[in-house]
CSV table of C-alpha atoms and ligand atoms in Angstrom, one decimal:
chain,number,residue,atom,x,y,z
A,1,MET,CA,0.0,0.0,0.0
A,2,LEU,CA,1.6,3.2,-1.2
A,3,CYS,CA,-0.8,6.0,-0.2
A,4,ARG,CA,-4.4,7.0,0.2
A,5,SER,CA,-6.8,7.0,-2.8
A,6,ALA,CA,-7.6,10.6,-1.9
A,7,ASP,CA,-4.0,11.6,-2.5
A,8,ILE,CA,-4.6,11.2,-6.2
A,9,PRO,CA,-7.7,13.0,-7.4
A,10,PRO,CA,-8.8,12.8,-11.0
A,11,GLY,CA,-6.2,14.4,-13.3
A,12,ALA,CA,-3.4,14.0,-10.8
A,13,VAL,CA,0.0,12.4,-11.1
A,14,ILE,CA,2.2,11.5,-8.1
A,15,ALA,CA,5.7,10.0,-7.9
A,16,LYS,CA,6.3,7.1,-5.6
A,17,GLU,CA,8.9,4.3,-5.0
A,18,LEU,CA,7.9,0.7,-5.1
A,19,VAL,CA,10.6,-1.3,-3.3
A,20,GLY,CA,13.1,1.3,-4.3
A,21,HIS,CA,11.9,1.4,-7.9
A,22,PRO,CA,10.6,4.8,-9.1
A,23,ILE,CA,7.0,4.7,-10.4
A,24,VAL,CA,4.2,7.2,-11.0
A,25,LEU,CA,0.6,6.8,-10.2
A,26,PHE,CA,-1.9,8.8,-12.3
A,27,ARG,CA,-5.7,9.0,-12.3
A,28,THR,CA,-7.6,9.7,-15.5
A,29,HIS,CA,-10.4,12.3,-15.4
A,30,ALA,CA,-12.8,9.4,-15.6
A,31,GLY,CA,-11.4,8.2,-12.2
A,32,LYS,CA,-9.3,5.2,-13.3
A,33,LEU,CA,-6.0,4.8,-11.5
A,34,HIS,CA,-2.8,3.5,-13.1
A,35,ALA,CA,0.8,2.8,-12.1
A,36,LEU,CA,3.7,3.1,-14.6
A,37,ASP,CA,7.5,3.1,-14.4
A,38,ALA,CA,8.6,6.6,-13.7
A,39,HIS,CA,11.2,7.3,-16.4
A,40,CYS,CA,10.0,7.9,-19.9
A,41,THR,CA,11.0,5.3,-22.5
A,42,HIS,CA,12.0,8.0,-24.9
A,43,MET,CA,14.8,9.9,-23.0
A,44,GLY,CA,14.2,9.1,-19.4
A,45,THR,CA,12.3,12.2,-18.2
A,46,HIS,CA,10.5,11.6,-14.9
A,47,LEU,CA,6.8,11.4,-15.7
A,48,GLY,CA,5.9,12.7,-12.2
A,49,SER,CA,5.8,16.2,-13.8
A,50,GLY,CA,3.7,14.9,-16.8
A,51,ASN,CA,0.1,15.7,-17.4
A,52,VAL,CA,-3.0,13.5,-17.6
A,53,VAL,CA,-4.5,14.0,-21.1
A,54,GLY,CA,-7.6,11.9,-21.8
A,55,ASP,CA,-6.9,8.4,-20.7
A,56,CYS,CA,-3.1,8.9,-21.0
A,57,LEU,CA,-0.2,10.3,-19.1
A,58,ARG,CA,1.8,12.7,-21.2
A,59,CYS,CA,5.5,13.1,-20.8
A,60,PRO,CA,6.5,16.8,-20.2
A,61,LEU,CA,9.5,16.8,-22.5
A,62,HIS,CA,8.3,15.7,-25.9
A,63,HIS,CA,4.7,14.9,-25.2
A,64,TRP,CA,4.8,11.1,-25.8
A,65,ARG,CA,1.6,9.7,-24.3
A,66,TYR,CA,1.2,6.4,-22.4
A,67,ASP,CA,-2.1,4.7,-21.6
A,68,GLY,CA,-2.8,2.8,-18.4
A,69,THR,CA,-1.2,-0.4,-19.8
A,70,GLY,CA,2.0,1.6,-20.5
A,71,GLN,CA,1.6,1.5,-24.3
A,72,CYS,CA,2.9,4.5,-26.1
A,73,GLN,CA,0.2,6.0,-28.3
A,74,GLY,CA,1.0,5.9,-32.0
A,75,ALA,CA,4.0,3.6,-31.5
A,76,LYS,CA,4.4,0.0,-32.3
A,77,PRO,CA,2.6,-2.4,-29.9
A,78,GLY,CA,4.9,-3.1,-26.9
A,79,VAL,CA,6.7,0.2,-27.0
A,80,GLY,CA,6.2,2.1,-23.8
A,81,GLN,CA,6.4,2.0,-20.0
A,82,ARG,CA,6.1,-0.9,-17.7
A,83,ALA,CA,2.7,-1.0,-16.0
A,84,TRP,CA,2.3,-2.3,-12.4
A,85,PRO,CA,-0.9,-4.0,-11.1
A,86,VAL,CA,-2.8,-1.5,-9.0
A,87,VAL,CA,-6.0,-1.7,-7.0
A,88,GLU,CA,-7.8,0.5,-4.6
A,89,LYS,CA,-9.2,-1.0,-1.4
A,90,TYR,CA,-10.4,0.5,1.9
A,91,GLY,CA,-9.4,4.0,0.7
A,92,GLY,CA,-5.8,2.9,0.1
A,93,VAL,CA,-3.8,2.3,-3.1
A,94,MET,CA,-2.1,-1.1,-3.4
A,95,VAL,CA,0.4,-2.0,-6.0
A,96,PHE,CA,1.7,-5.5,-6.6
A,97,TYR,CA,5.4,-5.8,-7.0
A,98,GLY,CA,5.4,-8.1,-9.9
A,99,THR,CA,3.9,-8.5,-13.4
A,100,VAL,CA,0.8,-10.4,-12.4
A,101,PRO,CA,-0.6,-10.4,-8.9
A,102,LEU,CA,0.0,-13.8,-7.3
A,103,PHE,CA,-2.7,-13.4,-4.6
A,104,ASP,CA,-5.6,-11.1,-3.8
A,105,PRO,CA,-4.9,-7.8,-2.1
A,106,PRO,CA,-5.0,-8.0,1.7
A,107,GLY,CA,-8.5,-7.8,3.1
A,108,PHE,CA,-10.9,-8.9,5.8
A,109,ASP,CA,-12.9,-12.1,5.0
A,110,GLY,CA,-16.6,-11.7,4.7
A,111,LEU,CA,-16.7,-8.0,5.5
A,112,PRO,CA,-18.0,-5.9,2.5
A,113,GLU,CA,-16.2,-2.6,2.2
A,114,GLU,CA,-19.4,-0.6,2.5
A,115,GLU,CA,-19.9,-2.0,6.0
A,116,LEU,CA,-16.6,-0.6,7.2
A,117,CYS,CA,-15.1,2.7,8.1
A,118,THR,CA,-11.5,3.1,7.4
A,119,ARG,CA,-8.7,5.6,8.1
A,120,VAL,CA,-5.2,5.6,6.6
A,121,GLY,CA,-2.6,6.5,9.3
A,122,ARG,CA,0.7,8.2,9.0
A,123,SER,CA,3.5,6.5,7.2
A,124,VAL,CA,6.9,6.0,8.9
A,125,THR,CA,10.2,5.0,7.4
A,126,ILE,CA,12.7,3.3,9.7
A,127,GLN,CA,16.2,2.0,9.3
A,128,CYS,CA,15.7,-1.6,9.8
A,129,ALA,CA,15.8,-4.9,7.9
A,130,TRP,CA,12.5,-5.7,6.3
A,131,MET,CA,12.6,-9.2,7.6
A,132,GLY,CA,13.0,-8.0,11.2
A,133,ILE,CA,9.7,-6.1,11.0
A,134,SER,CA,8.0,-8.6,8.9
A,135,SER,CA,8.6,-11.5,11.3
A,136,ASN,CA,7.7,-9.5,14.4
A,137,ALA,CA,4.0,-10.4,14.6
A,138,PHE,CA,4.9,-14.1,14.7
A,139,ASP,CA,7.6,-13.6,17.3
A,140,MET,CA,5.7,-14.7,20.4
A,141,ARG,CA,8.6,-14.1,22.8
A,142,HIS,CA,8.6,-10.4,22.4
A,143,LEU,CA,4.9,-10.1,23.3
A,144,ASP,CA,5.7,-10.0,27.0
A,145,ALA,CA,9.0,-8.2,26.8
A,146,VAL,CA,7.8,-5.4,24.5
A,147,HIS,CA,4.0,-5.3,24.7
A,148,GLN,CA,3.3,-6.5,28.2
A,149,ARG,CA,1.0,-9.2,27.0
A,150,ALA,CA,0.9,-12.9,28.1
A,151,LEU,CA,-0.5,-15.8,26.1
A,152,ARG,CA,-3.5,-17.5,27.5
A,153,GLU,CA,-3.2,-20.6,25.4
A,154,THR,CA,-1.0,-22.1,22.7
A,155,PRO,CA,-1.2,-20.0,19.5
A,156,THR,CA,-2.3,-21.7,16.3
A,157,VAL,CA,-0.7,-21.2,12.9
A,158,GLU,CA,-2.3,-22.1,9.6
A,159,LEU,CA,-1.0,-21.8,6.0
A,160,LEU,CA,-4.0,-20.7,4.0
A,161,ASP,CA,-2.2,-21.0,0.7
A,162,PRO,CA,1.4,-20.5,-0.4
A,163,TYR,CA,1.1,-16.7,0.0
A,164,ARG,CA,-0.9,-16.4,3.3
A,165,LEU,CA,0.0,-17.5,6.8
A,166,ARG,CA,-2.4,-17.0,9.6
A,167,LEU,CA,-1.7,-16.8,13.4
A,168,LYS,CA,-4.4,-16.8,16.1
A,169,TYR,CA,-3.8,-16.3,19.8
A,170,VAL,CA,-5.6,-15.0,23.0
A,171,SER,CA,-3.6,-12.8,25.3
A,172,ARG,CA,-4.0,-11.0,28.6
A,173,VAL,CA,-2.5,-7.6,29.7
A,174,THR,CA,0.4,-7.6,32.0
A,175,GLY,CA,1.3,-3.9,31.6
A,176,HIS,CA,0.1,-0.9,33.6
A,177,GLY,CA,0.3,2.0,31.1
A,178,LEU,CA,-2.9,3.9,30.0
A,179,PRO,CA,-3.4,2.0,26.8
A,180,ASP,CA,-2.9,-1.3,28.8
A,181,ARG,CA,-5.5,-0.3,31.3
A,182,VAL,CA,-7.9,0.8,28.6
A,183,MET,CA,-7.3,-2.5,26.8
A,184,LYS,CA,-7.8,-4.6,29.9
A,185,TRP,CA,-11.0,-2.8,30.8
A,186,LEU,CA,-12.4,-3.0,27.2
A,187,SER,CA,-11.5,-6.7,26.7
A,188,ASP,CA,-12.2,-8.2,30.1
A,189,ASP,CA,-8.6,-9.2,29.8
A,190,HIS,CA,-9.1,-11.5,26.8
A,191,ILE,CA,-7.7,-10.1,23.6
A,192,ARG,CA,-8.4,-12.3,20.7
A,193,VAL,CA,-6.0,-11.7,17.9
A,194,CYS,CA,-5.9,-13.0,14.3
A,195,ILE,CA,-3.0,-12.0,12.1
A,196,THR,CA,-2.5,-12.9,8.5
A,197,SER,CA,0.6,-12.2,6.5
A,198,TRP,CA,-0.1,-11.7,2.8
A,199,GLY,CA,3.2,-12.4,1.0
A,200,GLY,CA,5.2,-10.9,3.8
A,201,THR,CA,4.6,-7.2,3.0
A,202,GLY,CA,0.9,-7.0,3.8
A,203,PHE,CA,-0.6,-7.8,7.2
A,204,THR,CA,-4.1,-7.9,8.3
A,205,VAL,CA,-4.8,-7.9,12.1
A,206,GLU,CA,-8.2,-8.5,13.7
A,207,SER,CA,-8.3,-7.8,17.4
A,208,ARG,CA,-11.4,-8.7,19.2
A,209,VAL,CA,-11.8,-6.8,22.4
A,210,GLY,CA,-15.1,-7.4,24.2
A,211,ARG,CA,-17.8,-7.3,21.5
A,212,GLN,CA,-15.8,-5.0,19.2
A,213,THR,CA,-13.4,-6.0,16.6
A,214,SER,CA,-10.8,-3.5,15.5
A,215,MET,CA,-8.9,-4.2,12.3
A,216,LEU,CA,-5.6,-3.1,11.0
A,217,LEU,CA,-4.0,-3.4,7.5
A,218,LEU,CA,-0.3,-2.9,7.7
A,219,SER,CA,1.9,-2.4,4.7
A,220,LEU,CA,5.6,-3.1,5.2
A,221,MET,CA,7.6,-2.1,2.2
A,222,PRO,CA,11.4,-2.4,1.9
A,223,THR,CA,12.2,1.1,0.5
A,224,ARG,CA,15.9,0.6,-0.4
A,225,LEU,CA,18.0,-2.3,-1.2
A,226,GLN,CA,18.4,-4.6,1.8
A,227,THR,CA,22.0,-5.1,2.7
A,228,ARG,CA,23.8,-8.4,3.2
A,229,GLU,CA,24.7,-7.4,6.7
A,230,GLY,CA,21.0,-7.6,7.6
A,231,GLY,CA,20.3,-3.9,7.5
A,232,GLY,CA,17.8,-2.0,5.3
A,233,GLU,CA,15.0,0.5,5.3
A,234,VAL,CA,11.3,-0.1,5.6
A,235,ASN,CA,8.3,2.0,5.0
A,236,ILE,CA,5.3,1.3,7.3
A,237,LEU,CA,1.8,2.4,6.4
A,238,PRO,CA,-1.1,1.5,8.6
A,239,LEU,CA,-4.8,1.5,7.7
A,240,PHE,CA,-7.3,1.3,10.5
A,241,VAL,CA,-10.7,-0.4,10.0
A,242,ARG,CA,-13.9,-0.8,12.1
A,243,ARG,CA,-17.3,-2.1,11.3
A,244,ARG,CA,-19.7,0.8,10.5
A,245,LYS,CA,-22.4,1.5,13.1
A,246,GLY,CA,-25.6,3.6,12.4
A,247,VAL,CA,-24.4,6.8,14.1
A,248,PRO,CA,-21.6,8.8,12.4
A,249,PHE,CA,-20.3,10.1,15.7
A,250,ILE,CA,-19.8,6.6,17.1
A,251,ASN,CA,-17.9,5.6,13.9
A,252,TRP,CA,-15.7,8.7,14.3
A,253,ILE,CA,-14.9,7.8,18.0
A,254,GLY,CA,-14.5,4.0,17.2
A,255,ILE,CA,-12.0,4.4,14.4
A,256,ARG,CA,-10.0,7.0,16.4
A,257,MET,CA,-9.9,4.7,19.4
A,258,ALA,CA,-8.8,1.8,17.3
A,259,SER,CA,-6.1,4.0,15.6
A,260,TRP,CA,-4.9,5.1,19.0
A,261,LEU,CA,-4.6,1.6,20.5
A,262,PHE,CA,-3.0,0.1,17.5
A,263,THR,CA,-0.6,3.0,17.1
A,264,ARG,CA,0.5,2.8,20.8
A,265,PHE,CA,1.1,-1.0,20.2
A,266,LEU,CA,3.1,-0.5,17.0
A,267,GLU,CA,5.2,2.3,18.4
A,268,LYS,CA,6.7,-0.1,20.8
A,269,ASP,CA,7.9,-2.4,18.0
A,270,ILE,CA,9.2,0.5,16.0
A,271,ALA,CA,11.3,1.7,18.9
A,272,MET,CA,12.9,-1.7,19.2
A,273,MET,CA,13.5,-2.2,15.5
A,274,ARG,CA,15.4,1.0,14.7
A,275,GLY,CA,18.9,0.2,13.4
A,276,MET,CA,18.2,-3.6,13.5
A,277,ARG,CA,20.4,-5.9,11.5
A,278,TYR,CA,18.3,-8.9,11.1
A,279,ARG,CA,19.6,-12.5,11.5
A,280,ALA,CA,17.5,-15.6,11.7
A,281,PRO,CA,17.7,-16.9,15.3
A,282,ALA,CA,20.0,-19.9,15.5
A,283,VAL,CA,18.2,-21.3,18.5
A,284,MET,CA,14.4,-21.4,18.9
A,285,GLY,CA,12.5,-23.1,21.7
A,286,PRO,CA,9.6,-25.4,21.3
A,287,ASP,CA,7.2,-22.5,22.1
A,288,GLU,CA,8.5,-20.6,19.1
A,289,GLU,CA,6.5,-22.6,16.5
A,290,PRO,CA,4.8,-19.4,15.0
A,291,LEU,CA,8.2,-17.8,14.3
A,292,ARG,CA,9.6,-21.0,12.9
A,293,SER,CA,6.5,-21.3,10.6
A,294,TYR,CA,6.9,-17.7,9.5
A,295,LEU,CA,10.5,-18.2,8.5
A,296,ARG,CA,9.6,-21.3,6.5
A,297,PHE,CA,6.7,-19.4,4.9
A,298,ILE,CA,9.0,-16.5,3.8
A,299,GLU,CA,11.6,-18.9,2.6
A,300,GLN,CA,9.2,-20.7,0.2
A,301,LEU,CA,7.7,-17.4,-1.3
A,302,PRO,CA,8.8,-16.8,-4.9
A,303,LYS,CA,11.7,-14.4,-5.2
A,304,GLY,CA,12.6,-12.1,-8.1
A,305,ALA,CA,10.2,-9.3,-9.0
A,306,GLY,CA,7.8,-10.6,-6.4
A,307,GLY,CA,10.4,-10.8,-3.7
A,308,PHE,CA,12.5,-8.0,-2.2
A,309,ALA,CA,15.6,-6.6,-3.7
A,310,MET,CA,19.0,-7.6,-2.4
A,311,GLU,CA,22.1,-5.5,-2.5
A,312,GLY,CA,23.6,-5.6,-6.0
A,313,THR,CA,20.4,-6.3,-7.8
A,314,CYS,CA,17.6,-4.0,-8.8
A,315,GLY,CA,14.8,-6.4,-7.9
A,316,GLN,CA,13.6,-6.8,-11.5
A,317,GLU,CA,13.2,-10.1,-13.4
B,401,FES,S1,11.6,12.1,-22.8
B,401,FES,FE1,9.5,11.6,-22.6
B,401,FES,S2,8.8,12.1,-24.6
B,401,FES,FE2,10.9,12.5,-24.7
B,402,FE2,FE1,5.2,-6.4,18.1
């Protein structure tokens, strides 16, 4: 997830990076959103300062025009820009890092979008190995040390398909801070959590607290080449989701409450992860099955344009 849908109104063009690769997003006046490589095929001008003309993006330097598939108008078929698969969901813009999406964009099963209220949070970029952040949700041992939560029972892990791994657990609060006390009070000290990793860079979190379920969609994108020493840089973009109730004011309060609680939770992880040089743990106890499963899951994901870039490669096929 790169930004909010609202960041790109009809007729707008914005420049972004997709796993360190420069792209542009543009929306036609009819409302269709497209993602193309940023540098013009002709002479390499950055298309971020181009204009939307009809259904095309026009390069500012010599006015070559590219449609949403990247085809250059008036040129031979196949001449043009690389196009990236893009979808809009929950008010966010999601781009698949590959030619054809290998799995559906992250979402919440059985909850139609019109029944939800959503809010895209602020993005943060931190110096940290992508794998360090990506594996964090499945690392049960840090729950107590960092988040002051204890497991109530053995967590379960399920591989839904080769691209999605799901973890479920029930925890109780051991901390005494304000967010901890609010959580304890709201949940009757039973926090039911379901986390799904979608290809390692998308996460959906459903946290059932009392009768309320708060949802989070987290995008974890490596922004620069990951180094062999286990370092790197990651962009984190959260999207908060709640089921819509009849009263707008209740929705407003509910989504802000969910944002506040999730943000306080994630800030703790981020504080620990800054400057991390990730290495896979050499020793894992029998209680670390979720982390072990996660490392296996990441290992078997296809690499290349769908995987993350390593030092010395540009991440393309
Ligand atoms: S550089 Fe884009 S049209 Fe010439
Ligand atoms: Fe965490």
